GROMACS .gro file of C-alpha atoms in nm:
model
  253
    1MET     CA    1   0.263  -7.478  17.590
    2GLU     CA    2   0.340  -7.674  17.264
    3PRO     CA    3   0.672  -7.875  17.298
    4LEU     CA    4   0.981  -7.729  17.098
    5GLY     CA    5   1.061  -7.914  16.782
    6LEU     CA    6   1.372  -8.109  16.698
    7VAL     CA    7   1.591  -7.899  16.455
    8VAL     CA    8   1.763  -8.118  16.190
    9HIS     CA    9   2.067  -7.988  16.006
   10GLY     CA   10   2.148  -8.150  15.676
   11LYS     CA   11   2.490  -8.144  15.518
   12ALA     CA   12   2.604  -7.807  15.397
   13GLU     CA   13   2.827  -7.923  15.099
   14PRO     CA   14   2.553  -8.101  14.890
   15PHE     CA   15   2.314  -7.802  14.972
   16SER     CA   16   2.565  -7.564  14.847
   17ALA     CA   17   2.679  -7.787  14.522
   18ALA     CA   18   2.316  -7.803  14.432
   19LEU     CA   19   2.252  -7.411  14.490
   20ARG     CA   20   2.589  -7.364  14.268
   21SER     CA   21   2.457  -7.580  13.987
   22LEU     CA   22   2.194  -7.308  13.939
   23VAL     CA   23   2.431  -7.004  13.866
   24ASN     CA   24   2.402  -6.893  13.518
   25ASN     CA   25   2.162  -7.182  13.444
   26PRO     CA   26   1.877  -7.111  13.205
   27ARG     CA   27   1.677  -7.407  13.350
   28TYR     CA   28   1.384  -7.249  13.580
   29SER     CA   29   1.562  -6.915  13.537
   30ASP     CA   30   1.331  -6.599  13.530
   31VAL     CA   31   1.554  -6.301  13.477
   32CYS     CA   32   1.843  -6.273  13.203
   33PHE     CA   33   2.122  -6.039  13.248
   34VAL     CA   34   2.331  -5.904  12.937
   35VAL     CA   35   2.678  -5.842  13.115
   36GLY     CA   36   3.006  -5.654  13.008
   37GLN     CA   37   3.135  -5.517  12.697
   38GLU     CA   38   3.109  -5.856  12.539
   39ARG     CA   39   2.718  -5.863  12.623
   40GLN     CA   40   2.722  -6.228  12.750
   41GLU     CA   41   2.387  -6.360  12.879
   42VAL     CA   42   2.390  -6.451  13.227
   43PHE     CA   43   2.070  -6.643  13.368
   44ALA     CA   44   1.967  -6.608  13.719
   45HIS     CA   45   1.660  -6.650  13.964
   46ARG     CA   46   1.482  -6.324  14.056
   47CYS     CA   47   1.352  -6.451  14.405
   48LEU     CA   48   1.693  -6.553  14.534
   49LEU     CA   49   1.883  -6.227  14.402
   50ALA     CA   50   1.612  -6.005  14.561
   51CYS     CA   51   1.606  -6.171  14.891
   52ARG     CA   52   2.017  -6.200  14.936
   53CYS     CA   53   2.077  -5.844  14.800
   54ASN     CA   54   1.942  -5.511  14.822
   55PHE     CA   55   2.086  -5.388  14.521
   56PHE     CA   56   1.913  -5.664  14.300
   57GLN     CA   57   1.585  -5.614  14.501
   58ARG     CA   58   1.584  -5.239  14.390
   59LEU     CA   59   1.732  -5.316  14.039
   60LEU     CA   60   1.462  -5.592  13.975
   61GLY     CA   61   1.182  -5.411  14.113
   62THR     CA   62   0.818  -5.556  14.080
   63GLU     CA   63   0.737  -5.889  13.952
   64PRO     CA   64   0.773  -5.915  13.564
   65GLY     CA   65   0.446  -5.901  13.348
   66PRO     CA   66   0.341  -6.197  13.133
   67GLY     CA   67   0.546  -6.297  12.842
   68VAL     CA   68   0.928  -6.317  12.822
   69PRO     CA   69   1.094  -6.039  13.037
   70SER     CA   70   1.308  -5.810  12.893
   71PRO     CA   71   1.710  -5.861  12.981
   72VAL     CA   72   1.879  -5.647  13.230
   73VAL     CA   73   2.169  -5.490  13.064
   74LEU     CA   74   2.474  -5.421  13.287
   75SER     CA   75   2.744  -5.321  13.041
   76THR     CA   76   2.992  -5.178  13.272
   77VAL     CA   77   3.031  -5.479  13.494
   78PRO     CA   78   3.296  -5.743  13.399
   79THR     CA   79   3.144  -6.097  13.336
   80GLU     CA   80   3.381  -6.271  13.560
   81ALA     CA   81   3.308  -6.056  13.863
   82PHE     CA   82   2.953  -6.073  13.784
   83LEU     CA   83   2.951  -6.448  13.792
   84ALA     CA   84   3.158  -6.422  14.107
   85VAL     CA   85   2.894  -6.212  14.281
   86LEU     CA   86   2.600  -6.460  14.176
   87GLU     CA   87   2.814  -6.764  14.299
   88PHE     CA   88   2.843  -6.580  14.657
   89LEU     CA   89   2.478  -6.502  14.659
   90TYR     CA   90   2.348  -6.871  14.575
   91THR     CA   91   2.624  -7.041  14.812
   92ASN     CA   92   2.741  -6.778  15.046
   93SER     CA   93   3.103  -6.875  14.932
   94VAL     CA   94   3.315  -6.772  14.654
   95LYS     CA   95   3.655  -6.830  14.508
   96LEU     CA   96   3.807  -6.496  14.421
   97TYR     CA   97   4.084  -6.416  14.170
   98ARG     CA   98   4.190  -6.046  14.035
   99HIS     CA   99   3.867  -5.863  14.035
  100SER     CA  100   3.699  -5.677  14.299
  101VAL     CA  101   3.332  -5.779  14.309
  102ALA     CA  102   3.187  -5.656  14.660
  103VAL     CA  103   3.152  -5.288  14.635
  104THR     CA  104   2.960  -5.240  14.325
  105PHE     CA  105   2.664  -5.456  14.421
  106GLY     CA  106   2.665  -5.336  14.810
  107LEU     CA  107   2.770  -5.675  14.921
  108GLY     CA  108   2.913  -5.593  15.265
  109GLN     CA  109   2.955  -5.948  15.385
  110LEU     CA  110   3.173  -6.035  15.087
  111GLN     CA  111   3.365  -5.698  15.110
  112GLU     CA  112   3.448  -5.738  15.464
  113ARG     CA  113   3.599  -6.095  15.394
  114CYS     CA  114   3.817  -5.963  15.108
  115VAL     CA  115   3.927  -5.692  15.321
  116ALA     CA  116   4.024  -5.954  15.604
  117PHE     CA  117   4.226  -6.167  15.346
  118ILE     CA  118   4.407  -5.857  15.221
  119GLU     CA  119   4.493  -5.741  15.572
  120ALA     CA  120   4.652  -6.094  15.669
  121HIS     CA  121   4.817  -6.095  15.321
  122SER     CA  122   4.897  -5.731  15.285
  123GLN     CA  123   5.244  -5.738  15.130
  124GLU     CA  124   5.166  -5.997  14.868
  125ALA     CA  125   4.824  -5.819  14.776
  126LEU     CA  126   4.995  -5.498  14.719
  127ARG     CA  127   5.232  -5.668  14.477
  128THR     CA  128   4.937  -5.798  14.245
  129ARG     CA  129   4.782  -5.698  13.932
  130GLY     CA  130   4.462  -5.722  14.102
  131PHE     CA  131   4.566  -5.442  14.338
  132LEU     CA  132   4.633  -5.200  14.060
  133GLU     CA  133   4.301  -5.261  13.901
  134LEU     CA  134   4.105  -5.179  14.222
  135SER     CA  135   3.857  -4.905  14.211
  136ALA     CA  136   3.886  -4.595  14.427
  137ALA     CA  137   3.579  -4.710  14.640
  138ALA     CA  138   3.744  -5.064  14.667
  139LEU     CA  139   4.069  -4.914  14.790
  140LEU     CA  140   3.935  -4.682  15.050
  141PRO     CA  141   3.820  -4.952  15.308
  142LEU     CA  142   4.179  -5.078  15.298
  143LEU     CA  143   4.357  -4.763  15.341
  144ARG     CA  144   4.123  -4.706  15.633
  145SER     CA  145   4.226  -5.020  15.823
  146ASP     CA  146   4.432  -5.036  16.124
  147LYS     CA  147   4.499  -5.402  16.055
  148LEU     CA  148   4.716  -5.397  15.741
  149CYS     CA  149   5.043  -5.584  15.801
  150VAL     CA  150   5.256  -5.330  15.570
  151ASP     CA  151   5.446  -5.055  15.660
  152GLU     CA  152   5.316  -4.691  15.574
  153ALA     CA  153   5.627  -4.624  15.343
  154GLU     CA  154   5.545  -4.919  15.131
  155LEU     CA  155   5.175  -4.839  15.117
  156VAL     CA  156   5.232  -4.493  15.026
  157ARG     CA  157   5.463  -4.639  14.719
  158ALA     CA  158   5.158  -4.881  14.624
  159ALA     CA  159   4.935  -4.604  14.628
  160ARG     CA  160   5.141  -4.411  14.393
  161SER     CA  161   5.173  -4.707  14.172
  162TRP     CA  162   4.784  -4.772  14.178
  163ALA     CA  163   4.739  -4.394  14.094
  164ARG     CA  164   4.985  -4.427  13.792
  165VAL     CA  165   4.797  -4.717  13.643
  166GLY     CA  166   4.450  -4.526  13.678
  167ALA     CA  167   4.598  -4.212  13.541
  168ALA     CA  168   4.732  -4.403  13.233
  169VAL     CA  169   4.392  -4.603  13.171
  170LEU     CA  170   4.176  -4.286  13.249
  171GLU     CA  171   4.404  -4.011  13.080
  172ARG     CA  172   4.386  -3.796  13.385
  173PRO     CA  173   4.648  -3.660  13.599
  174VAL     CA  174   4.807  -3.874  13.897
  175ALA     CA  175   4.694  -3.656  14.159
  176GLU     CA  176   4.322  -3.612  14.026
  177VAL     CA  177   4.311  -4.008  14.020
  178ALA     CA  178   4.458  -4.036  14.376
  179ALA     CA  179   4.258  -3.760  14.540
  180PRO     CA  180   3.975  -3.972  14.673
  181VAL     CA  181   4.217  -4.208  14.856
  182VAL     CA  182   4.531  -4.044  14.958
  183LYS     CA  183   4.379  -3.868  15.235
  184GLU     CA  184   4.395  -4.204  15.417
  185LEU     CA  185   4.769  -4.224  15.411
  186ARG     CA  186   4.921  -4.163  15.768
  187LEU     CA  187   5.193  -3.972  15.653
  188ALA     CA  188   5.294  -3.891  16.035
  189LEU     CA  189   5.397  -4.215  16.074
  190LEU     CA  190   5.700  -4.171  15.854
  191ALA     CA  191   6.002  -4.033  15.987
  192PRO     CA  192   6.138  -3.681  15.900
  193ALA     CA  193   6.399  -3.802  15.635
  194GLU     CA  194   6.134  -4.026  15.489
  195LEU     CA  195   5.860  -3.728  15.499
  196SER     CA  196   6.138  -3.470  15.345
  197ALA     CA  197   6.189  -3.739  15.046
  198LEU     CA  198   5.819  -3.799  14.982
  199GLU     CA  199   5.788  -3.426  14.982
  200GLU     CA  200   6.057  -3.371  14.715
  201GLN     CA  201   5.908  -3.668  14.514
  202ASN     CA  202   5.584  -3.497  14.533
  203ARG     CA  203   5.711  -3.188  14.384
  204GLN     CA  204   5.803  -3.385  14.098
  205GLU     CA  205   5.503  -3.601  14.062
  206PRO     CA  206   5.209  -3.446  14.257
  207LEU     CA  207   5.016  -3.711  14.429
  208ILE     CA  208   4.928  -3.599  14.764
  209PRO     CA  209   4.776  -3.235  14.860
  210VAL     CA  210   5.053  -3.015  15.008
  211GLU     CA  211   4.808  -2.957  15.287
  212GLN     CA  212   4.829  -3.326  15.389
  213ILE     CA  213   5.193  -3.290  15.407
  214VAL     CA  214   5.174  -2.990  15.647
  215GLU     CA  215   4.947  -3.182  15.871
  216ALA     CA  216   5.222  -3.455  15.913
  217TRP     CA  217   5.496  -3.213  15.987
  218LYS     CA  218   5.253  -3.046  16.248
  219CYS     CA  219   5.217  -3.396  16.420
  220HIS     CA  220   5.621  -3.433  16.415
  221ALA     CA  221   5.608  -3.071  16.578
  222LEU     CA  222   5.350  -3.113  16.845
  223ARG     CA  223   5.465  -3.458  16.961
  224ARG     CA  224   5.176  -3.480  17.205
  225GLY     CA  225   4.804  -3.348  17.233
  226ASP     CA  226   4.495  -3.463  17.085
  227GLU     CA  227   4.597  -3.361  16.748
  228ALA     CA  228   4.849  -3.655  16.761
  229ARG     CA  229   4.621  -3.918  16.830
  230GLY     CA  230   4.372  -3.937  16.556
  231ALA     CA  231   4.377  -4.170  16.252
  232PRO     CA  232   4.642  -3.969  16.054
  233CYS     CA  233   4.897  -4.067  16.358
  234ARG     CA  234   4.777  -4.414  16.440
  235ARG     CA  235   5.005  -4.692  16.347
  236ARG     CA  236   4.888  -5.024  16.174
  237ARG     CA  237   4.964  -5.367  16.253
  238GLY     CA  238   5.256  -5.349  15.990
  239THR     CA  239   5.392  -5.027  16.085
  240LEU     CA  240   5.774  -5.039  16.153
  241PRO     CA  241   5.874  -4.862  16.465
  242ARG     CA  242   6.052  -4.535  16.434
  243GLU     CA  243   6.192  -4.304  16.692
  244HIS     CA  244   5.934  -4.037  16.692
  245HIS     CA  245   5.643  -4.273  16.758
  246ARG     CA  246   5.719  -4.282  17.106
  247PHE     CA  247   5.608  -3.910  17.111
  248LEU     CA  248   5.269  -3.987  16.943
  249ASP     CA  249   5.102  -4.224  17.201
  250LEU     CA  250   5.106  -4.503  16.932
  251SER     CA  251   4.935  -4.786  17.082
  252PHE     CA  252   4.787  -5.034  16.811
  253LYS     CA  253   4.395  -5.055  16.814
   0.00000   0.00000   0.00000
């Protein structure tokens, strides 16, 4: 049997820095993207993108033919977000600012890290402009999380603010913008007085389907049984205690 070889590990920092120097570097690049409404050219390396990300593997397809390959146009992707994605693919780390960069390109690992950061800093994150600019696809995994350090009443207010901004930008009704995400709000965690106030506000500015509010009242009425143990009645890490929670078997998971 051949003896096992010795594995030698080099320092991670110089390796990461060397790869970071290749981000948007035309030298040795074999693929060019035209990104954003400003149509900025961004240079990259086909083999690295394809082996790191299924999205780019499908996008780039087969090997380019002879001559200069045509640029790949990504006009709907913000340049800043695209460069952050490249940095993560090249170095496995990235410094994030306002933009959501994980969902569009199917970068599950990066998305998980972003969600974990927001879970740990929930209240601060909800007050940022970046939260209001999240897409519905980016907001969904946050609202599904049990680990958000924020009370449900505050989360409902944040969701309404998010929907108002989206409605203004898209020129669509607030309820229509909110529809893909509000089903993840856990209204049964609210006290009866809070739920009544939400119901009244919902009449003035529709945000949440009436059926969802009815289901919350049903959890209050049942107080026990399988119906009171699903996600709509499960507390989050930051859920403030209320008197009725003792009827809902609300242990944190």
